[in-house]
Amino acid sequence: MSLLEKAQPRILIVDDEPANLKVLRQVLQDSYRLSFARSGEAALELLDKEDIDLILLDIMMPDMTGFEVCEKVKGNSDTARIPIIFVTALKDTIDEETGFKLGAVDYITKPIVPAIVRARVKTHLSLVQADALRETQIDLIQRLGRAAEYKDNETGMHVQRMSRYSYVLAVAAGIDEQTANELLLAAQMHDLGKIAIPDNILLKPGRLDEGEFKQMKAHAQIGADILSNPQSQLVALARSIAITHHEKWDGSGYPKGLKEKEIPLEGRIAAIADVFDALTSERPYKKAWSVEDAVQLLQDESGKHFDPELVALFVQELPKILDIKNKFAEQIQLSR
């Protein structure tokens, strides 16, 4: 099938009673592709052969119960993502609790009501699609971040390290896990605007003159412009980082000359992570600084370039930072 051809979602219906399979086929066949299995073993075999989007699973079956099938499906990394809805005559809340603990997303009781079956199936397939869209968004963000990074760092490792440093610093600053993960993703877009900077400026081995530096500074606003009118919190966060990660605590940064906590927290975090990694990384136009020298600069610039509280936290978390630095080391020799 061509990637341009949109196939209907495929649902696997598992029940040892042919009559139940027939009823569910009549309810769902007009909207979905259907596969059928009359035992847990047969269901697991089908999962190895077909791409299944959702499973409707009976509980009381001979040889292997629905609970056992669910446990095996959720224990396999290749199938764990598939939502499972139990279809059962059982009404005991203890059984429901067991199913949910095993990873099921819903229950439908027999005798089924067609409208309820269609509604539950549609709802859970919509959630799967939402997860897929989220994964696509993340994938595109990471690719755009790497595209910008390849302009002056062929390995693309800078965005991997810098974004993870940002995560560590965010958690140390009291940011919750979910938001810190958003920051990790968004920080990978911090230099997106470099796409528009000429190579002769971006890769110049010596000091930039006034005109060249003016062009270089434009990358912060360009990145923000590319990410303007965000339709998601993640892109909004990426835009904020792009336009504020060169602001300085004392107000001498760019592009807006923001000062102290006028700079959003995400920008202050990204500034430290970005500078530390830039200093400790080799580029075609510079040698890498030692970790000790880079930390000393952060401390010297505490209260001037950087938020002093965040600098102290960064130094406190240095063992984690260095673990990341080693894990995501440059993988090819930089040369031009």
C-alpha positions as a Markdown table, in Angstrom:
| # | Residue | x | y | z |
|---|---|---|---|---|
| 1 | Met | 0.0 | 0.0 | 0.0 |
| 2 | Ser | 1.3 | 3.5 | -0.9 |
| 3 | Leu | 2.1 | 5.8 | 2.0 |
| 4 | Leu | -0.3 | 8.2 | 0.4 |
| 5 | Glu | -3.2 | 5.8 | 0.7 |
| 6 | Lys | -5.0 | 6.1 | 4.0 |
| 7 | Ala | -6.1 | 2.8 | 5.3 |
| 8 | Gln | -8.9 | 2.3 | 7.8 |
| 9 | Pro | -7.8 | 1.4 | 11.3 |
| 10 | Arg | -7.6 | -2.4 | 11.8 |
| 11 | Ile | -9.3 | -3.9 | 14.9 |
| 12 | Leu | -8.6 | -7.3 | 16.2 |
| 13 | Ile | -11.7 | -9.0 | 17.8 |
| 14 | Val | -11.0 | -11.9 | 20.1 |
| 15 | Asp | -13.8 | -14.1 | 21.4 |
| 16 | Asp | -14.2 | -17.9 | 21.6 |
| 17 | Glu | -17.9 | -17.6 | 20.7 |
| 18 | Pro | -18.6 | -17.3 | 17.0 |
| 19 | Ala | -21.9 | -15.5 | 17.7 |
| 20 | Asn | -20.1 | -12.7 | 19.5 |
| 21 | Leu | -17.6 | -12.3 | 16.7 |
| 22 | Lys | -20.5 | -12.0 | 14.2 |
| 23 | Val | -22.3 | -9.4 | 16.3 |
| 24 | Leu | -19.2 | -7.2 | 16.5 |
| 25 | Arg | -18.5 | -7.7 | 12.8 |
| 26 | Gln | -21.9 | -6.3 | 12.0 |
| 27 | Val | -21.4 | -3.3 | 14.2 |
| 28 | Leu | -17.9 | -2.3 | 13.0 |
| 29 | Gln | -17.3 | -3.7 | 9.5 |
| 30 | Asp | -18.5 | -0.6 | 7.7 |
| 31 | Ser | -16.0 | 1.7 | 9.4 |
| 32 | Tyr | -12.9 | -0.5 | 10.1 |
| 33 | Arg | -10.9 | -3.3 | 8.8 |
| 34 | Leu | -11.4 | -6.3 | 11.1 |
| 35 | Ser | -9.4 | -9.4 | 12.1 |
| 36 | Phe | -10.8 | -12.2 | 14.2 |
| 37 | Ala | -9.4 | -14.7 | 16.7 |
| 38 | Arg | -11.2 | -17.4 | 18.7 |
| 39 | Ser | -8.5 | -17.9 | 21.3 |
| 40 | Gly | -5.7 | -16.0 | 23.0 |
| 41 | Glu | -3.1 | -18.1 | 21.2 |
| 42 | Ala | -4.6 | -17.2 | 17.8 |
| 43 | Ala | -4.8 | -13.6 | 18.8 |
| 44 | Leu | -1.1 | -13.4 | 19.7 |
| 45 | Glu | -0.2 | -15.1 | 16.4 |
| 46 | Leu | -2.2 | -12.5 | 14.5 |
| 47 | Leu | -0.4 | -9.7 | 16.3 |
| 48 | Asp | 2.9 | -11.0 | 14.9 |
| 49 | Lys | 1.6 | -10.9 | 11.3 |
| 50 | Glu | -0.7 | -7.8 | 11.2 |
| 51 | Asp | -0.6 | -4.2 | 12.2 |
| 52 | Ile | -3.4 | -3.8 | 14.7 |
| 53 | Asp | -4.7 | -0.5 | 15.9 |
| 54 | Leu | -7.1 | -1.7 | 18.7 |
| 55 | Ile | -8.1 | -4.9 | 20.3 |
| 56 | Leu | -11.6 | -5.9 | 21.5 |
| 57 | Leu | -10.9 | -8.8 | 23.9 |
| 58 | Asp | -13.2 | -11.2 | 25.7 |
| 59 | Ile | -12.1 | -12.2 | 29.2 |
| 60 | Met | -13.6 | -15.7 | 29.8 |
| 61 | Met | -11.9 | -17.9 | 27.2 |
| 62 | Pro | -10.6 | -21.5 | 27.6 |
| 63 | Asp | -6.8 | -22.2 | 27.8 |
| 64 | Met | -5.8 | -18.5 | 27.9 |
| 65 | Thr | -8.0 | -15.8 | 29.5 |
| 66 | Gly | -8.3 | -12.3 | 28.2 |
| 67 | Phe | -6.3 | -11.1 | 31.2 |
| 68 | Glu | -3.4 | -13.4 | 30.2 |
| 69 | Val | -3.6 | -12.2 | 26.6 |
| 70 | Cys | -3.6 | -8.6 | 27.8 |
| 71 | Glu | -0.5 | -9.2 | 30.0 |
| 72 | Lys | 1.4 | -10.7 | 27.1 |
| 73 | Val | 0.4 | -7.9 | 24.7 |
| 74 | Lys | 1.5 | -5.2 | 27.2 |
| 75 | Gly | 4.7 | -7.1 | 28.0 |
| 76 | Asn | 5.8 | -7.0 | 24.4 |
| 77 | Ser | 7.4 | -3.7 | 23.3 |
| 78 | Asp | 6.2 | -4.2 | 19.7 |
| 79 | Thr | 2.5 | -4.4 | 20.8 |
| 80 | Ala | 2.4 | -2.6 | 24.1 |
| 81 | Arg | 1.1 | 0.6 | 22.5 |
| 82 | Ile | -2.1 | -1.1 | 21.2 |
| 83 | Pro | -5.2 | -0.1 | 23.2 |
| 84 | Ile | -7.2 | -3.0 | 24.6 |
| 85 | Ile | -10.9 | -2.9 | 25.4 |
| 86 | Phe | -12.3 | -5.8 | 27.3 |
| 87 | Val | -15.7 | -7.0 | 26.1 |
| 88 | Thr | -17.2 | -9.1 | 28.9 |
| 89 | Ala | -20.3 | -10.2 | 30.7 |
| 90 | Leu | -18.5 | -9.9 | 34.0 |
| 91 | Lys | -19.6 | -6.9 | 36.2 |
| 92 | Asp | -17.5 | -7.4 | 39.3 |
| 93 | Thr | -15.4 | -4.3 | 39.9 |
| 94 | Ile | -12.5 | -6.5 | 41.0 |
| 95 | Asp | -12.2 | -7.8 | 37.5 |
| 96 | Glu | -12.3 | -4.3 | 36.1 |
| 97 | Glu | -9.5 | -3.3 | 38.5 |
| 98 | Thr | -7.4 | -6.2 | 37.3 |
| 99 | Gly | -7.9 | -5.3 | 33.7 |
| 100 | Phe | -6.9 | -1.7 | 34.2 |
| 101 | Lys | -3.8 | -2.7 | 36.2 |
| 102 | Leu | -2.8 | -4.9 | 33.3 |
| 103 | Gly | -3.1 | -2.0 | 30.8 |
| 104 | Ala | -6.6 | -2.1 | 29.4 |
| 105 | Val | -8.1 | 1.2 | 28.5 |
| 106 | Asp | -11.9 | 0.4 | 28.8 |
| 107 | Tyr | -14.6 | -2.1 | 29.3 |
| 108 | Ile | -17.7 | -2.9 | 27.3 |
| 109 | Thr | -20.3 | -5.2 | 28.9 |
| 110 | Lys | -22.4 | -7.8 | 27.1 |
| 111 | Pro | -24.9 | -7.8 | 25.7 |
| 112 | Ile | -23.4 | -5.0 | 23.7 |
| 113 | Val | -25.1 | -1.8 | 22.6 |
| 114 | Pro | -23.9 | -1.0 | 19.1 |
| 115 | Ala | -23.8 | 2.8 | 19.6 |
| 116 | Ile | -21.7 | 2.4 | 22.7 |
| 117 | Val | -19.3 | 0.0 | 21.0 |
| 118 | Arg | -18.8 | 2.4 | 18.1 |
| 119 | Ala | -18.4 | 5.4 | 20.4 |
| 120 | Arg | -15.8 | 3.7 | 22.6 |
| 121 | Val | -13.8 | 2.4 | 19.7 |
| 122 | Lys | -13.8 | 5.8 | 18.0 |
| 123 | Thr | -12.7 | 7.5 | 21.2 |
| 124 | His | -9.7 | 5.3 | 21.8 |
| 125 | Leu | -8.6 | 5.3 | 18.2 |
| 126 | Ser | -8.7 | 9.1 | 18.4 |
| 127 | Leu | -6.4 | 9.0 | 21.4 |
| 128 | Val | -4.0 | 6.8 | 19.4 |
| 129 | Gln | -4.1 | 9.3 | 16.6 |
| 130 | Ala | -3.4 | 12.2 | 19.0 |
| 131 | Asp | -0.4 | 10.3 | 20.4 |
| 132 | Ala | 0.9 | 9.7 | 16.8 |
| 133 | Leu | 0.5 | 13.5 | 16.0 |
| 134 | Arg | 2.5 | 14.3 | 19.2 |
| 135 | Glu | 5.3 | 11.9 | 18.1 |
| 136 | Thr | 5.3 | 13.5 | 14.7 |
| 137 | Gln | 5.6 | 17.0 | 16.2 |
| 138 | Ile | 8.5 | 15.9 | 18.4 |
| 139 | Asp | 10.2 | 14.2 | 15.4 |
| 140 | Leu | 9.9 | 17.4 | 13.3 |
| 141 | Ile | 11.2 | 19.6 | 16.1 |
| 142 | Gln | 14.2 | 17.4 | 16.6 |
| 143 | Arg | 14.9 | 17.3 | 12.8 |
| 144 | Leu | 14.6 | 21.1 | 12.5 |
| 145 | Gly | 16.9 | 21.5 | 15.5 |
| 146 | Arg | 19.5 | 19.2 | 13.8 |
| 147 | Ala | 19.1 | 21.0 | 10.5 |
| 148 | Ala | 20.1 | 24.3 | 12.1 |
| 149 | Glu | 22.9 | 22.7 | 14.1 |
| 150 | Tyr | 24.5 | 21.1 | 11.0 |
| 151 | Lys | 25.4 | 24.6 | 9.8 |
| 152 | Asp | 28.3 | 24.8 | 12.3 |
| 153 | Asn | 28.4 | 21.3 | 13.9 |
| 154 | Glu | 28.2 | 18.4 | 11.6 |
| 155 | Thr | 27.5 | 15.8 | 14.3 |
| 156 | Gly | 24.4 | 17.5 | 15.6 |
| 157 | Met | 25.5 | 16.5 | 19.1 |
| 158 | His | 25.3 | 20.1 | 20.5 |
| 159 | Val | 21.5 | 20.1 | 20.5 |
| 160 | Gln | 21.5 | 16.7 | 22.2 |
| 161 | Arg | 23.8 | 17.8 | 25.0 |
| 162 | Met | 22.5 | 21.3 | 25.5 |
| 163 | Ser | 18.8 | 20.2 | 25.6 |
| 164 | Arg | 19.6 | 17.6 | 28.2 |
| 165 | Tyr | 21.7 | 20.0 | 30.3 |
| 166 | Ser | 18.6 | 22.2 | 30.2 |
| 167 | Tyr | 16.5 | 19.3 | 31.5 |
| 168 | Val | 18.8 | 18.7 | 34.4 |
| 169 | Leu | 18.9 | 22.3 | 35.3 |
| 170 | Ala | 15.1 | 22.7 | 35.1 |
| 171 | Val | 14.6 | 19.8 | 37.4 |
| 172 | Ala | 17.1 | 21.2 | 39.9 |
| 173 | Ala | 15.2 | 24.5 | 39.7 |
| 174 | Gly | 12.0 | 22.8 | 40.8 |
| 175 | Ile | 10.3 | 22.3 | 37.5 |
| 176 | Asp | 8.0 | 19.3 | 37.3 |
| 177 | Glu | 9.1 | 16.3 | 35.2 |
| 178 | Gln | 6.6 | 16.8 | 32.4 |
| 179 | Thr | 7.5 | 20.4 | 31.9 |
| 180 | Ala | 11.2 | 19.6 | 32.1 |
| 181 | Asn | 10.7 | 17.1 | 29.3 |
| 182 | Glu | 8.9 | 19.7 | 27.2 |
| 183 | Leu | 11.9 | 22.0 | 27.8 |
| 184 | Leu | 14.3 | 19.3 | 26.7 |
| 185 | Leu | 12.5 | 19.0 | 23.4 |
| 186 | Ala | 11.9 | 22.8 | 22.9 |
| 187 | Ala | 15.6 | 23.6 | 23.6 |
| 188 | Gln | 16.6 | 21.7 | 20.6 |
| 189 | Met | 15.2 | 24.5 | 18.5 |
| 190 | His | 17.2 | 27.3 | 20.2 |
| 191 | Asp | 19.4 | 28.1 | 17.2 |
| 192 | Leu | 16.9 | 27.5 | 14.5 |
| 193 | Gly | 17.4 | 31.0 | 13.1 |
| 194 | Lys | 21.0 | 30.0 | 12.2 |
| 195 | Ile | 19.6 | 28.5 | 9.1 |
| 196 | Ala | 19.4 | 32.0 | 7.7 |
| 197 | Ile | 23.0 | 33.1 | 8.7 |
| 198 | Pro | 25.6 | 33.0 | 5.9 |
| 199 | Asp | 28.3 | 30.3 | 6.3 |
| 200 | Asn | 31.1 | 32.9 | 5.9 |
| 201 | Ile | 29.8 | 34.5 | 9.1 |
| 202 | Leu | 28.8 | 31.4 | 11.0 |
| 203 | Leu | 32.1 | 29.6 | 10.3 |
| 204 | Lys | 34.4 | 32.5 | 10.4 |
| 205 | Pro | 37.6 | 31.4 | 12.3 |
| 206 | Gly | 38.3 | 34.9 | 13.7 |
| 207 | Arg | 36.4 | 37.6 | 15.5 |
| 208 | Leu | 33.3 | 38.9 | 13.8 |
| 209 | Asp | 33.3 | 42.6 | 12.8 |
| 210 | Glu | 30.5 | 44.9 | 13.8 |
| 211 | Gly | 28.4 | 44.2 | 10.7 |
| 212 | Glu | 28.9 | 40.5 | 10.9 |
| 213 | Phe | 28.0 | 40.4 | 14.5 |
| 214 | Lys | 24.8 | 42.3 | 13.8 |
| 215 | Gln | 23.9 | 39.6 | 11.2 |
| 216 | Met | 24.8 | 36.9 | 13.6 |
| 217 | Lys | 22.6 | 38.3 | 16.3 |
| 218 | Ala | 19.6 | 38.3 | 13.9 |
| 219 | His | 19.4 | 34.5 | 14.3 |
| 220 | Ala | 17.5 | 34.9 | 17.6 |
| 221 | Gln | 14.7 | 36.9 | 16.0 |
| 222 | Ile | 14.7 | 34.8 | 12.9 |
| 223 | Gly | 14.2 | 31.7 | 15.0 |
| 224 | Ala | 11.3 | 33.3 | 16.8 |
| 225 | Asp | 9.8 | 34.4 | 13.5 |
| 226 | Ile | 10.0 | 30.8 | 12.1 |
| 227 | Leu | 8.2 | 29.6 | 15.3 |
| 228 | Ser | 5.7 | 32.5 | 15.4 |
| 229 | Asn | 1.9 | 31.9 | 16.0 |
| 230 | Pro | 2.5 | 28.6 | 17.7 |
| 231 | Gln | -0.4 | 26.2 | 17.9 |
| 232 | Ser | 1.0 | 24.1 | 20.8 |
| 233 | Gln | 2.6 | 24.7 | 24.1 |
| 234 | Leu | 5.8 | 22.9 | 22.9 |
| 235 | Val | 6.3 | 25.2 | 19.9 |
| 236 | Ala | 5.5 | 28.2 | 22.1 |
| 237 | Leu | 8.2 | 27.1 | 24.5 |
| 238 | Ala | 10.6 | 26.6 | 21.7 |
| 239 | Arg | 9.9 | 30.1 | 20.4 |
| 240 | Ser | 10.5 | 31.6 | 23.8 |
| 241 | Ile | 13.9 | 29.9 | 24.1 |
| 242 | Ala | 14.9 | 30.9 | 20.5 |
| 243 | Ile | 14.3 | 34.6 | 21.2 |
| 244 | Thr | 15.6 | 34.8 | 24.8 |
| 245 | His | 18.6 | 32.5 | 25.1 |
| 246 | His | 21.0 | 35.3 | 24.3 |
| 247 | Glu | 19.5 | 37.8 | 26.8 |
| 248 | Lys | 21.7 | 38.5 | 29.8 |
| 249 | Trp | 20.9 | 38.9 | 33.5 |
| 250 | Asp | 22.4 | 42.5 | 33.5 |
| 251 | Gly | 20.3 | 43.6 | 30.5 |
| 252 | Ser | 23.2 | 43.7 | 28.0 |
| 253 | Gly | 22.0 | 40.8 | 25.9 |
| 254 | Tyr | 20.0 | 40.6 | 22.7 |
| 255 | Pro | 17.6 | 41.0 | 20.9 |
| 256 | Lys | 15.5 | 43.0 | 23.4 |
| 257 | Gly | 17.9 | 43.8 | 26.2 |
| 258 | Leu | 15.7 | 42.0 | 28.8 |
| 259 | Lys | 17.0 | 42.1 | 32.4 |
| 260 | Glu | 17.0 | 39.6 | 35.3 |
| 261 | Lys | 13.6 | 37.9 | 35.6 |
| 262 | Glu | 12.2 | 39.8 | 32.7 |
| 263 | Ile | 13.9 | 36.9 | 30.9 |
| 264 | Pro | 11.7 | 33.9 | 31.1 |
| 265 | Leu | 13.0 | 31.0 | 33.1 |
| 266 | Glu | 13.4 | 28.8 | 30.0 |
| 267 | Gly | 15.6 | 31.4 | 28.4 |
| 268 | Arg | 17.8 | 31.7 | 31.5 |
| 269 | Ile | 18.2 | 28.0 | 31.7 |
| 270 | Ala | 19.0 | 27.6 | 28.0 |
| 271 | Ala | 21.6 | 30.4 | 28.1 |
| 272 | Ile | 23.7 | 28.5 | 30.7 |
| 273 | Ala | 23.3 | 25.1 | 28.9 |
| 274 | Asp | 24.1 | 26.6 | 25.5 |
| 275 | Val | 27.2 | 28.5 | 26.6 |
| 276 | Phe | 28.7 | 25.7 | 28.7 |
| 277 | Asp | 28.4 | 23.3 | 25.8 |
| 278 | Ala | 29.7 | 25.8 | 23.2 |
| 279 | Leu | 32.7 | 26.5 | 25.4 |
| 280 | Thr | 33.5 | 22.8 | 26.0 |
| 281 | Ser | 33.0 | 21.7 | 22.4 |
| 282 | Glu | 35.5 | 21.9 | 19.5 |
| 283 | Arg | 34.4 | 23.7 | 16.4 |
| 284 | Pro | 36.1 | 24.3 | 13.1 |
| 285 | Tyr | 37.0 | 27.8 | 14.3 |
| 286 | Lys | 37.9 | 27.1 | 18.0 |
| 287 | Lys | 39.4 | 24.6 | 20.4 |
| 288 | Ala | 37.4 | 23.2 | 23.3 |
| 289 | Trp | 37.8 | 24.7 | 26.7 |
| 290 | Ser | 38.3 | 22.5 | 29.7 |
| 291 | Val | 35.3 | 21.8 | 31.9 |
| 292 | Glu | 37.1 | 23.7 | 34.8 |
| 293 | Asp | 37.6 | 26.8 | 32.7 |
| 294 | Ala | 34.0 | 26.7 | 31.4 |
| 295 | Val | 32.6 | 26.4 | 34.9 |
| 296 | Gln | 34.9 | 29.3 | 36.0 |
| 297 | Leu | 33.5 | 31.5 | 33.3 |
| 298 | Leu | 29.9 | 30.6 | 34.4 |
| 299 | Gln | 30.8 | 31.6 | 37.9 |
| 300 | Asp | 32.6 | 34.8 | 36.8 |
| 301 | Glu | 29.5 | 35.8 | 34.8 |
| 302 | Ser | 27.0 | 34.9 | 37.5 |
| 303 | Gly | 24.9 | 38.0 | 38.1 |
| 304 | Lys | 26.1 | 39.5 | 34.9 |
| 305 | His | 25.4 | 37.2 | 32.0 |
| 306 | Phe | 23.7 | 34.5 | 33.9 |
| 307 | Asp | 21.0 | 34.0 | 36.6 |
| 308 | Pro | 23.2 | 33.5 | 39.8 |
| 309 | Glu | 20.8 | 31.0 | 41.3 |
| 310 | Leu | 20.8 | 28.9 | 38.2 |
| 311 | Val | 24.6 | 29.0 | 37.9 |
| 312 | Ala | 24.8 | 27.6 | 41.5 |
| 313 | Leu | 22.4 | 24.8 | 40.6 |
| 314 | Phe | 24.3 | 24.0 | 37.4 |
| 315 | Val | 27.5 | 23.6 | 39.4 |
| 316 | Gln | 25.7 | 21.5 | 41.9 |
| 317 | Glu | 24.4 | 19.2 | 39.1 |
| 318 | Leu | 27.8 | 19.0 | 37.3 |
| 319 | Pro | 28.2 | 15.3 | 37.8 |
| 320 | Lys | 25.0 | 14.7 | 35.8 |
| 321 | Ile | 26.0 | 17.3 | 33.3 |
| 322 | Leu | 29.3 | 15.5 | 32.7 |
| 323 | Asp | 27.6 | 12.1 | 32.3 |
| 324 | Ile | 25.5 | 13.6 | 29.5 |
| 325 | Lys | 28.6 | 15.2 | 27.9 |
| 326 | Asn | 30.4 | 11.9 | 27.8 |
| 327 | Lys | 27.3 | 10.0 | 26.6 |
| 328 | Phe | 26.7 | 12.4 | 23.7 |
| 329 | Ala | 30.3 | 13.1 | 22.8 |
| 330 | Glu | 31.2 | 14.2 | 19.2 |
| 331 | Gln | 31.2 | 11.1 | 17.0 |
| 332 | Ile | 33.2 | 12.3 | 14.0 |
| 333 | Gln | 36.3 | 14.5 | 13.6 |
| 334 | Leu | 35.4 | 18.1 | 12.9 |
| 335 | Ser | 37.0 | 19.4 | 9.8 |
| 336 | Arg | 36.3 | 21.7 | 6.9 |
